[in-house]
């Protein structure tokens, strides 16, 4: 039958961001683990920031973080002090790579609610377009 297997069809599992349990971080954002490592630390998360809120300047101590903007836009800034003049407006679909121990950043929800997915990357196994930018 045209190469179709008689084995049972694989079952997939679907979820929406609202299916997960969120906790508040920095008094303004909500974060929900999606995938945990063997020690119970989140490897993949959803991050929600309601319109009008700013996730204050904070840094990453260990491992890279890779965020994909699901809905936004996100207003992203680097530095220890929130300065709207230094923010980048990033639309849905944008990818943000946050290196460890490289200073602080903030996130502002200026035009609407923000939803991002974040992934912890323990090493620099990035595709060339990211690896080349990090190297410079």
Short mmCIF file of C-alpha atoms in Angstrom, two decimals, residues 20-21 23 31-46 118-120:
data_model
loop_
_atom_site.label_atom_id
_atom_site.label_comp_id
_atom_site.label_asym_id
_atom_site.label_seq_id
_atom_site.Cartn_x
_atom_site.Cartn_y
_atom_site.Cartn_z
CA UNK A 20 1.54 25.03 32.31
CA UNK A 21 1.96 26.24 35.90
CA UNK A 23 5.25 31.43 39.07
CA UNK A 31 7.58 31.84 34.10
CA UNK A 32 6.56 28.22 33.53
CA UNK A 33 8.93 25.28 33.13
CA UNK A 34 8.20 23.09 30.12
CA UNK A 35 11.21 20.74 30.18
CA UNK A 36 13.42 20.02 33.21
CA UNK A 37 16.90 18.51 33.39
CA UNK A 38 17.81 15.53 35.55
CA UNK A 39 18.41 17.82 38.56
CA UNK A 40 15.03 19.55 38.28
CA UNK A 41 16.30 22.79 36.74
CA UNK A 42 14.26 24.21 33.85
CA UNK A 43 15.73 23.67 30.38
CA UNK A 44 12.80 25.14 28.45
CA UNK A 45 10.37 27.74 29.78
CA UNK A 46 7.55 30.03 28.78
CA UNK A 118 13.36 30.26 26.51
CA UNK A 119 15.81 27.39 26.21
CA UNK A 120 18.96 26.83 28.26
#
